[in-house]
Structures are given as C-alpha cells and as structure tokens.
XYZ file of C-alpha atoms in Angstrom:
439
model
C -34.086 -20.402 -26.355
C -32.857 -22.454 -23.708
C -32.544 -20.089 -20.972
C -31.432 -20.671 -17.483
C -34.207 -20.400 -14.663
C -34.938 -17.004 -13.311
C -33.033 -18.002 -9.756
C -29.920 -19.665 -12.179
C -29.914 -16.692 -14.024
C -29.758 -14.029 -10.716
C -27.093 -16.528 -9.419
C -25.186 -16.388 -12.635
C -25.605 -12.461 -12.560
C -23.840 -12.125 -9.520
C -21.395 -14.857 -10.168
C -20.440 -12.510 -13.451
C -17.848 -10.480 -11.851
C -18.451 -7.078 -13.418
C -17.146 -3.802 -12.888
C -16.322 -1.438 -10.193
C -17.962 -2.382 -7.155
C -16.473 -1.728 -3.576
C -16.576 -3.729 0.169
C -18.272 -5.941 2.386
C -18.052 -7.312 6.072
C -19.981 -6.657 8.652
C -19.307 -9.947 11.272
C -17.122 -7.762 13.424
C -16.334 -4.589 14.938
C -14.853 -2.611 12.158
C -11.189 -1.690 12.749
C -9.657 0.158 9.719
C -6.086 1.888 8.851
C -4.813 4.104 6.079
C -1.666 4.541 4.043
C -0.394 6.823 1.380
C 1.938 6.101 -1.264
C 2.856 7.585 -4.880
C 2.500 5.898 -8.286
C 3.769 6.734 -11.636
C 0.866 7.467 -14.021
C 1.233 5.765 -17.646
C 0.582 7.952 -20.360
C -2.918 7.805 -21.635
C -3.700 6.184 -24.892
C -4.457 7.268 -28.175
C -8.603 8.252 -28.613
C -10.550 5.085 -29.604
C -12.293 4.927 -32.867
C -16.067 4.219 -31.636
C -18.414 6.565 -29.366
C -18.333 3.334 -27.159
C -14.666 2.922 -26.860
C -14.466 6.809 -25.424
C -10.966 7.129 -24.905
C -8.858 6.653 -21.369
C -7.527 9.951 -20.358
C -10.551 11.954 -21.061
C -12.483 14.180 -18.074
C -12.135 12.753 -14.929
C -14.358 14.225 -12.047
C -13.335 17.168 -10.519
C -10.101 18.104 -8.677
C -10.539 16.443 -4.773
C -7.315 17.964 -3.251
C -9.707 19.845 -0.539
C -12.936 18.412 -0.378
C -12.084 14.332 -1.203
C -12.638 11.813 1.211
C -10.591 11.659 3.900
C -8.864 8.656 5.592
C -11.576 8.905 8.610
C -14.315 9.028 6.227
C -13.582 6.308 3.813
C -13.429 4.117 7.291
C -16.543 5.106 8.249
C -18.449 4.541 5.133
C -17.111 1.251 4.825
C -18.054 0.210 7.902
C -21.738 1.530 6.905
C -21.535 0.292 3.634
C -20.403 -3.442 5.256
C -23.248 -3.652 7.495
C -25.613 -3.164 5.060
C -24.086 -5.541 2.572
C -23.852 -8.191 5.388
C -20.072 -9.305 4.519
C -17.675 -11.121 6.843
C -14.554 -9.015 5.864
C -12.904 -6.571 3.386
C -10.250 -4.392 2.771
C -10.803 -1.560 0.475
C -7.939 0.457 -1.426
C -8.693 3.675 -3.091
C -5.868 5.616 -5.549
C -6.470 9.423 -6.691
C -3.190 10.690 -8.403
C -0.633 9.613 -6.273
C -2.506 10.008 -2.849
C -3.625 6.402 -1.979
C -5.678 4.909 1.513
C -7.146 2.065 2.238
C -9.074 0.484 4.699
C -10.690 -2.322 6.177
C -13.443 -3.641 8.129
C -14.788 -7.052 9.647
C -12.254 -10.257 10.576
C -9.906 -12.145 8.694
C -11.543 -15.545 10.156
C -14.827 -15.891 11.937
C -14.712 -16.032 15.892
C -10.859 -14.716 15.977
C -11.285 -11.184 15.970
C -8.104 -11.078 13.554
C -8.365 -7.658 11.886
C -8.792 -8.221 7.852
C -4.813 -8.084 6.210
C -4.006 -5.340 3.913
C -2.065 -6.941 0.880
C -3.710 -9.957 0.769
C -3.768 -12.920 -2.146
C -7.303 -13.527 -3.123
C -8.625 -15.499 -5.528
C -9.497 -12.645 -8.685
C -12.471 -14.907 -10.372
C -13.788 -13.590 -13.157
C -10.899 -10.028 -13.155
C -9.180 -13.100 -14.991
C -11.055 -12.270 -18.469
C -9.595 -9.339 -18.505
C -6.172 -10.671 -18.570
C -7.056 -13.354 -20.993
C -8.982 -10.686 -22.934
C -5.708 -8.564 -23.193
C -3.680 -11.489 -24.299
C -6.240 -12.529 -27.241
C -5.849 -8.870 -28.128
C -2.688 -8.443 -28.248
C -2.372 -11.686 -30.582
C -4.617 -9.825 -32.507
C -2.421 -6.870 -32.831
C 0.527 -9.484 -33.760
C -1.258 -10.739 -36.587
C -1.646 -14.123 -35.444
C -5.387 -13.976 -34.611
C -8.421 -12.076 -35.491
C -11.668 -11.146 -33.658
C -13.372 -12.594 -37.105
C -12.171 -16.558 -36.871
C -14.640 -18.593 -35.956
C -13.632 -20.664 -32.794
C -13.759 -23.913 -35.327
C -10.660 -22.172 -37.272
C -8.678 -23.083 -34.526
C -10.949 -26.082 -32.318
C -12.351 -27.568 -34.732
C -15.408 -29.648 -34.471
C -15.358 -28.558 -30.227
C -18.452 -26.474 -30.477
C -20.586 -28.114 -31.718
C -24.094 -30.226 -30.895
C -27.541 -29.396 -29.610
C -27.565 -26.607 -32.261
C -24.065 -25.090 -30.887
C -22.008 -24.591 -34.184
C -18.510 -23.263 -33.698
C -18.535 -22.209 -37.723
C -20.439 -19.664 -36.920
C -18.883 -18.143 -33.800
C -16.172 -15.697 -33.812
C -13.307 -14.905 -31.295
C -14.964 -11.481 -30.678
C -18.624 -13.410 -29.542
C -16.213 -15.308 -27.088
C -14.853 -12.024 -25.845
C -18.224 -9.974 -25.822
C -20.369 -12.680 -24.329
C -22.418 -12.670 -27.370
C -21.881 -16.398 -28.705
C -24.844 -17.913 -27.306
C -22.973 -20.028 -25.909
C -24.595 -21.992 -22.485
C -22.959 -20.865 -18.945
C -22.733 -23.712 -17.741
C -21.218 -24.451 -14.244
C -19.441 -27.383 -12.671
C -21.952 -26.855 -10.293
C -24.890 -27.692 -12.810
C -24.018 -31.712 -12.541
C -23.016 -31.847 -8.838
C -25.061 -29.739 -6.837
C -25.150 -26.431 -5.455
C -25.718 -27.727 -1.673
C -22.579 -27.197 0.829
C -22.481 -30.804 0.923
C -22.033 -30.614 -2.612
C -19.331 -28.328 -2.138
C -17.663 -29.970 0.558
C -17.700 -33.021 -1.765
C -16.298 -31.790 -4.822
C -13.764 -28.719 -3.607
C -10.336 -30.596 -4.669
C -11.579 -32.185 -8.134
C -9.653 -31.385 -11.255
C -11.914 -29.745 -14.291
C -11.057 -29.618 -17.402
C -11.347 -27.168 -20.139
C -12.651 -29.639 -21.838
C -14.787 -31.179 -19.106
C -16.287 -27.042 -19.092
C -16.968 -26.732 -22.557
C -18.575 -30.423 -22.859
C -20.948 -29.224 -20.156
C -22.203 -26.745 -22.000
C -22.364 -28.261 -25.566
C -25.184 -30.511 -23.428
C -27.220 -27.407 -23.498
C -28.599 -25.829 -26.621
C -27.491 -22.012 -27.294
C -29.113 -19.005 -25.425
C -29.901 -16.866 -28.886
C -27.380 -16.881 -32.370
C -24.009 -15.631 -31.843
C -24.149 -11.817 -32.728
C -22.843 -10.356 -35.868
C -19.916 -7.542 -35.357
C -21.651 -4.459 -36.391
C -24.761 -5.287 -34.156
C -25.150 -2.386 -31.711
C -27.644 -4.300 -29.624
C -26.758 -8.108 -29.832
C -28.282 -10.536 -28.010
C -26.234 -10.856 -24.735
C -25.459 -13.629 -21.706
C -22.743 -14.031 -19.365
C -20.757 -17.413 -20.637
C -17.523 -18.299 -18.641
C -17.349 -21.346 -21.123
C -17.002 -18.498 -23.401
C -13.645 -17.589 -22.083
C -12.274 -21.254 -21.531
C -12.817 -21.629 -24.893
C -10.549 -18.024 -25.531
C -7.602 -19.378 -23.540
C -8.004 -22.809 -25.565
C -7.333 -20.463 -28.792
C -4.676 -19.051 -27.046
C -2.951 -21.920 -26.544
C -3.814 -23.045 -30.307
C -2.132 -19.767 -31.983
C 0.962 -20.053 -29.475
C 1.591 -23.801 -28.538
C 1.344 -22.665 -24.648
C -1.378 -23.145 -22.160
C -3.204 -19.357 -21.203
C -1.801 -18.966 -18.342
C 2.081 -18.601 -19.280
C 0.750 -16.411 -22.290
C -0.634 -14.101 -19.483
C 2.534 -14.742 -17.188
C 4.952 -13.856 -19.807
C 2.967 -10.483 -21.507
C 1.592 -9.044 -18.592
C 2.162 -10.584 -15.108
C 6.031 -10.345 -15.038
C 6.899 -7.034 -17.451
C 4.050 -5.135 -14.859
C 5.750 -6.555 -11.937
C 2.999 -8.530 -10.594
C 4.415 -10.189 -7.936
C 1.440 -11.115 -6.451
C -0.677 -12.759 -9.217
C -0.241 -16.279 -10.382
C -2.584 -18.966 -11.736
C -2.545 -21.961 -8.953
C -3.503 -24.969 -11.405
C -4.595 -27.500 -9.088
C -3.088 -26.071 -5.881
C -6.239 -25.080 -3.103
C -4.060 -22.909 -0.938
C -3.847 -19.038 -1.355
C -0.455 -17.494 -0.269
C -0.433 -15.666 3.068
C -1.218 -12.750 3.840
C -4.953 -13.908 2.782
C -8.332 -13.606 4.290
C -10.698 -16.848 4.856
C -13.392 -17.076 2.816
C -17.513 -18.290 3.706
C -20.276 -18.748 1.938
C -23.662 -19.485 3.358
C -25.447 -22.124 1.126
C -29.085 -22.671 0.156
C -30.930 -24.465 2.829
C -28.574 -23.430 5.598
C -28.112 -21.004 8.322
C -24.175 -21.450 9.131
C -21.164 -20.508 7.280
C -19.195 -22.655 5.502
C -15.265 -22.185 4.915
C -14.460 -22.046 1.296
C -10.970 -20.989 1.113
C -9.314 -23.859 0.282
C -10.464 -24.862 -3.187
C -9.441 -26.304 -6.407
C -10.409 -23.729 -9.202
C -9.441 -25.067 -12.303
C -13.058 -25.349 -13.208
C -12.969 -21.720 -13.972
C -9.544 -21.984 -15.866
C -9.286 -18.692 -18.485
C -12.611 -17.607 -16.993
C -11.913 -17.506 -13.694
C -8.510 -18.836 -11.799
C -6.157 -16.122 -11.135
C -5.065 -15.278 -7.690
C -4.340 -11.412 -7.018
C -3.670 -8.340 -5.092
C -5.371 -4.817 -4.938
C -2.371 -3.171 -5.843
C -1.743 -5.633 -8.855
C -4.902 -5.227 -9.861
C -4.697 -1.537 -9.944
C -1.462 -1.779 -11.344
C -2.539 -4.116 -14.340
C -5.857 -1.950 -15.282
C -3.621 1.241 -14.954
C -1.623 -0.026 -17.654
C -4.329 -1.513 -19.602
C -6.416 1.329 -19.443
C -3.473 3.765 -20.370
C -2.326 1.640 -23.413
C 0.743 0.111 -22.157
C -0.329 -3.331 -23.051
C -2.400 -2.716 -26.160
C -1.829 -0.555 -29.090
C -4.921 1.754 -29.476
C -6.605 0.467 -32.639
C -7.006 -2.893 -30.105
C -7.722 -0.839 -27.280
C -10.602 0.795 -28.831
C -12.020 -2.815 -29.499
C -11.772 -4.168 -26.404
C -13.691 -0.576 -25.091
C -16.122 -0.556 -28.036
C -19.017 -1.634 -25.664
C -22.503 -2.973 -26.024
C -25.586 -3.288 -23.826
C -25.776 -6.078 -21.040
C -28.815 -8.330 -20.793
C -31.859 -6.674 -18.652
C -31.803 -9.479 -15.882
C -27.831 -8.222 -15.822
C -28.737 -4.819 -15.365
C -30.982 -5.551 -12.019
C -27.442 -6.062 -10.416
C -25.288 -3.350 -12.624
C -27.551 -0.545 -13.470
C -26.527 1.026 -17.383
C -23.984 -1.641 -17.412
C -22.253 -2.371 -21.182
C -19.458 -4.878 -21.904
C -16.832 -4.421 -24.386
C -14.567 -7.318 -24.472
C -13.533 -8.391 -21.426
C -14.109 -5.280 -20.050
C -16.418 -3.627 -18.519
C -18.535 0.071 -18.412
C -21.039 1.676 -16.230
C -22.203 5.418 -16.061
C -20.711 7.481 -12.442
C -23.257 9.864 -11.034
C -20.709 12.859 -11.413
C -20.598 12.382 -15.056
C -18.182 10.217 -17.391
C -17.645 6.358 -16.728
C -15.812 3.564 -14.664
C -14.682 0.775 -16.229
C -13.133 -2.378 -14.765
C -14.279 -6.146 -13.659
C -14.970 -8.092 -10.982
C -15.585 -11.330 -9.761
C -17.612 -13.860 -7.488
C -16.821 -16.946 -6.096
C -18.307 -18.795 -3.038
C -17.470 -16.431 -0.524
C -15.722 -14.265 -1.964
C -16.164 -10.882 -4.006
C -13.681 -8.897 -6.045
C -14.676 -5.412 -7.388
C -12.569 -3.085 -9.128
C -13.423 0.671 -10.865
C -11.194 3.087 -12.726
C -11.935 6.968 -13.997
C -11.761 7.284 -17.778
C -8.772 9.523 -17.074
C -6.962 7.120 -15.245
C -6.568 9.452 -12.003
C -8.705 7.646 -9.537
C -9.550 3.505 -8.729
C -10.490 1.429 -6.058
C -10.163 -2.208 -5.833
C -11.303 -4.175 -3.376
C -12.066 -7.703 -1.732
C -14.619 -9.048 0.342
C -15.726 -12.228 2.313
C -19.125 -13.817 3.120
C -21.718 -14.762 0.518
C -25.459 -15.929 1.171
C -27.643 -17.664 -1.093
C -30.686 -15.084 -0.463
C -31.457 -13.160 -3.404
C -32.180 -10.251 -1.839
C -29.586 -10.195 0.304
C -27.500 -10.572 -2.818
C -28.971 -7.315 -4.171
C -28.948 -5.299 -1.111
C -25.126 -5.896 -1.534
C -24.609 -5.237 -4.117
C -26.140 -2.332 -4.188
C -24.489 -1.090 -1.144
C -21.124 -1.875 -2.835
C -22.306 0.363 -5.922
C -23.162 2.972 -3.990
C -20.091 3.217 -2.422
C -17.725 2.354 -5.409
C -19.667 5.482 -7.542
C -19.370 7.877 -3.999
C -15.487 7.061 -3.712
C -14.570 7.446 -7.350
C -16.887 11.140 -7.880
C -15.315 12.348 -4.327
C -11.571 11.400 -4.612
C -9.186 11.634 -2.122
C -8.314 14.545 0.109
C -4.890 15.489 0.190
C -3.361 15.768 3.479
C -2.455 18.802 4.838
C 0.814 19.973 6.024
C-alpha cells in the first residue's frame, strides 16, 4: 500500500469535509444576533431497505419546546466554543421544526471589528460531494448509469498505471471512498507553504490534471466489492472528480450544469453556484485565513481559484441553501426511495479518520455519526485553507445546523482541538433543539 505519511493523513482527514459540526472564531469579542422564520418541511422518504440506511423520518430527539436552547444560550455556547477552537469568525444557523435561530462570533475581516455577516456566501468545499452524488444517483434512477458500472465503461484508459485499474473500480467505489485511488492534492506538486499558496492561488487545474496526479501513485488498496460490510476506506477527492467526469459522459453536459438544472434551480438555491475560474465570492462574505506550516501569521486566502476541487469541492453556497438542499435530499424530494437507501447505506471509515470524527460512517456522498441523545446525524462538511463548513441533520429531519468558520492552522493538535469543539457543540445543538419563544 502506498499510504500517505501520518502528517499528510491527518491533514487529509481534516480536509475531508465530513458531517455535522458547529462553529469557530475567537479573534474578536463575540458578537451575535438571532432571528426566527418558518420553513415548510418536506414529507419523509420511505423506509430504507438496509439496516445501515435507517429511514429519514424515524425518531428525532424529544421535543424541545420548553427546554431547548434559547438565543442567549446559543450565543454563549458559540462564543465559548469559538475560543476553544481558535477560529477567527463563524456564523451558525440552527433549525428546529419551524423555529430558527442564528448566532455569530468573531470578525469578518481581521483588525476591522466588522462582525461576521449573516447569509454569507462561502466555499462549500467537500459539501459539493453530496450534490454530485445526488446527481449520479438520479442518473441511476433513470437507468442511464449503474452503481456497478466500472469506471472504464465511461472513461476507458483514464484510470490506469501504477496498479490503478478502471476496469475493477465501480461508480459505487468512487462515491463511497472505497476505490483505493490515492488522494492526490494539487499542493502535492506545488508545495504547502504560504509562499506556495500565494504563487498558485489563481492557477487553473483541470479534472484531467487531478486524475493524472493521482495515477502517479499506487492505489492505497484494491477496490472493495459492493457487499463488503467493512471495506478498506480512504477519502479520495480524485474519486469524486472522476464521478463528475462520468456524469458529463452520461449526460453530455458538465457536472455543474447537471447540478444547476437538477438541484439548484428546482430548490431555489439562489446563493449556490459553481464559480469556474472566478476567484471571487459574492457579497456578503467573510475573509478566510490560514496559518501555514512554519508561519506565525495569518494569510488571507479569500481570493483563489478552486478549479482543482471540481466535483470534489468547488461549489459556493450559504447556510440557508445547504439547509434547504439536505432537507430536500434526506426527505426524499431529490431521490426515489431505492436510491436514497443506497446513499444512506454506510460503511465504517478508516481508523485515522475516526480520530477527528468518532464513530463516523460513510454512505454515497453522505456521512453519518451517532448523537449522544440517541439516533444519528447526517450530512457532509468541507475544509479549505482558511475555511471550514459543517452541516448536520437529525434522522427525522426536524433539526438541522449549518456552520461556516474562518481561520485554520497547520498545527495538528490545534486542528484536533478545534474539531472536538465543533463536534461537541453540534451534538448539543441537535440534541437540545431550540426553545420556543413565550408569548
């Protein structure tokens, strides 16, 4: 096995963008505000056929009308967690049925005191994977694609060399991270220092370049069969880049167009887009900052080309849009019951991945973790230099949390402390819910 080094593996774990978590930011005196609004809830989907794909619509934590979090409690909890996490700024939105509150802490731009904006646009990073997996499963439902299709059927000869074999890797393997394809990153070739980032931040990187980079390495393990309950597992961004290429082969359209026409427009996700080579974010937005290896200062990473992320992580979105997307997805509005069940049929993740995300399991572009109050939370997250996104949704769909934070460091211990803080806060919010306002 051509396994990454320990430090690289931890870095990749934290770049993986997993499920449910909450907040970050401690550079400034926390400022927070709240609001409530009603959102119609979609009908739950039919029960899944697999024990590992428990139906969305099953029991949620107990009702929180009289004992859930108040706005002030959320603000204090967020401020305390942000200090522990060491982020610069964060926004958090929590929904409990038709009750909705949000809080913010830190600052949107260093040394300005400007508060984090609500409704901000941010790079969703690996949350993109859930959108791409949804489109792939829609094509499966339409009979145009099969999860058992080998990659070579659609992309002959693309996955080859150094032991890589597209004849053995299936679409399911790509969406499940069980392909064994090496998790190549553009920075593997360009370097991971602050100077390297500045030098390459506007580079265009094609899907073909990403896949070619992965093919320079031997696979981490052989691809898993579909019925393996405990397969070898390793997060692979190139695997999802390949899934995007397959979507284009099947439909004749680039994957961003399919995501737009099948998900973004039908759901009215007005803040969600694929930027191509445009390095900018639409206002309002918060600046993002990274402290790179060997540096004690923050580098502003806001302006950047994320074409290298492609189908693995290039979408831009907002808290409200991600809530709307996952609610529609998990309630069965985007996929038929059979395909939603496949998406929710999970396998254990690698042990090193569990260091940051305890007891996590992965389906097809979707992740699951247990809640301390019983049941599970579902969703996906994302990480880029300087930014973190986390989402979480209870099984019955009544409660959700979306979070965007800024300020990341290359220090492994600090990274793990920050993630532990996010995990704890997410669990509390989803278990406690939101207290209703008294008349």
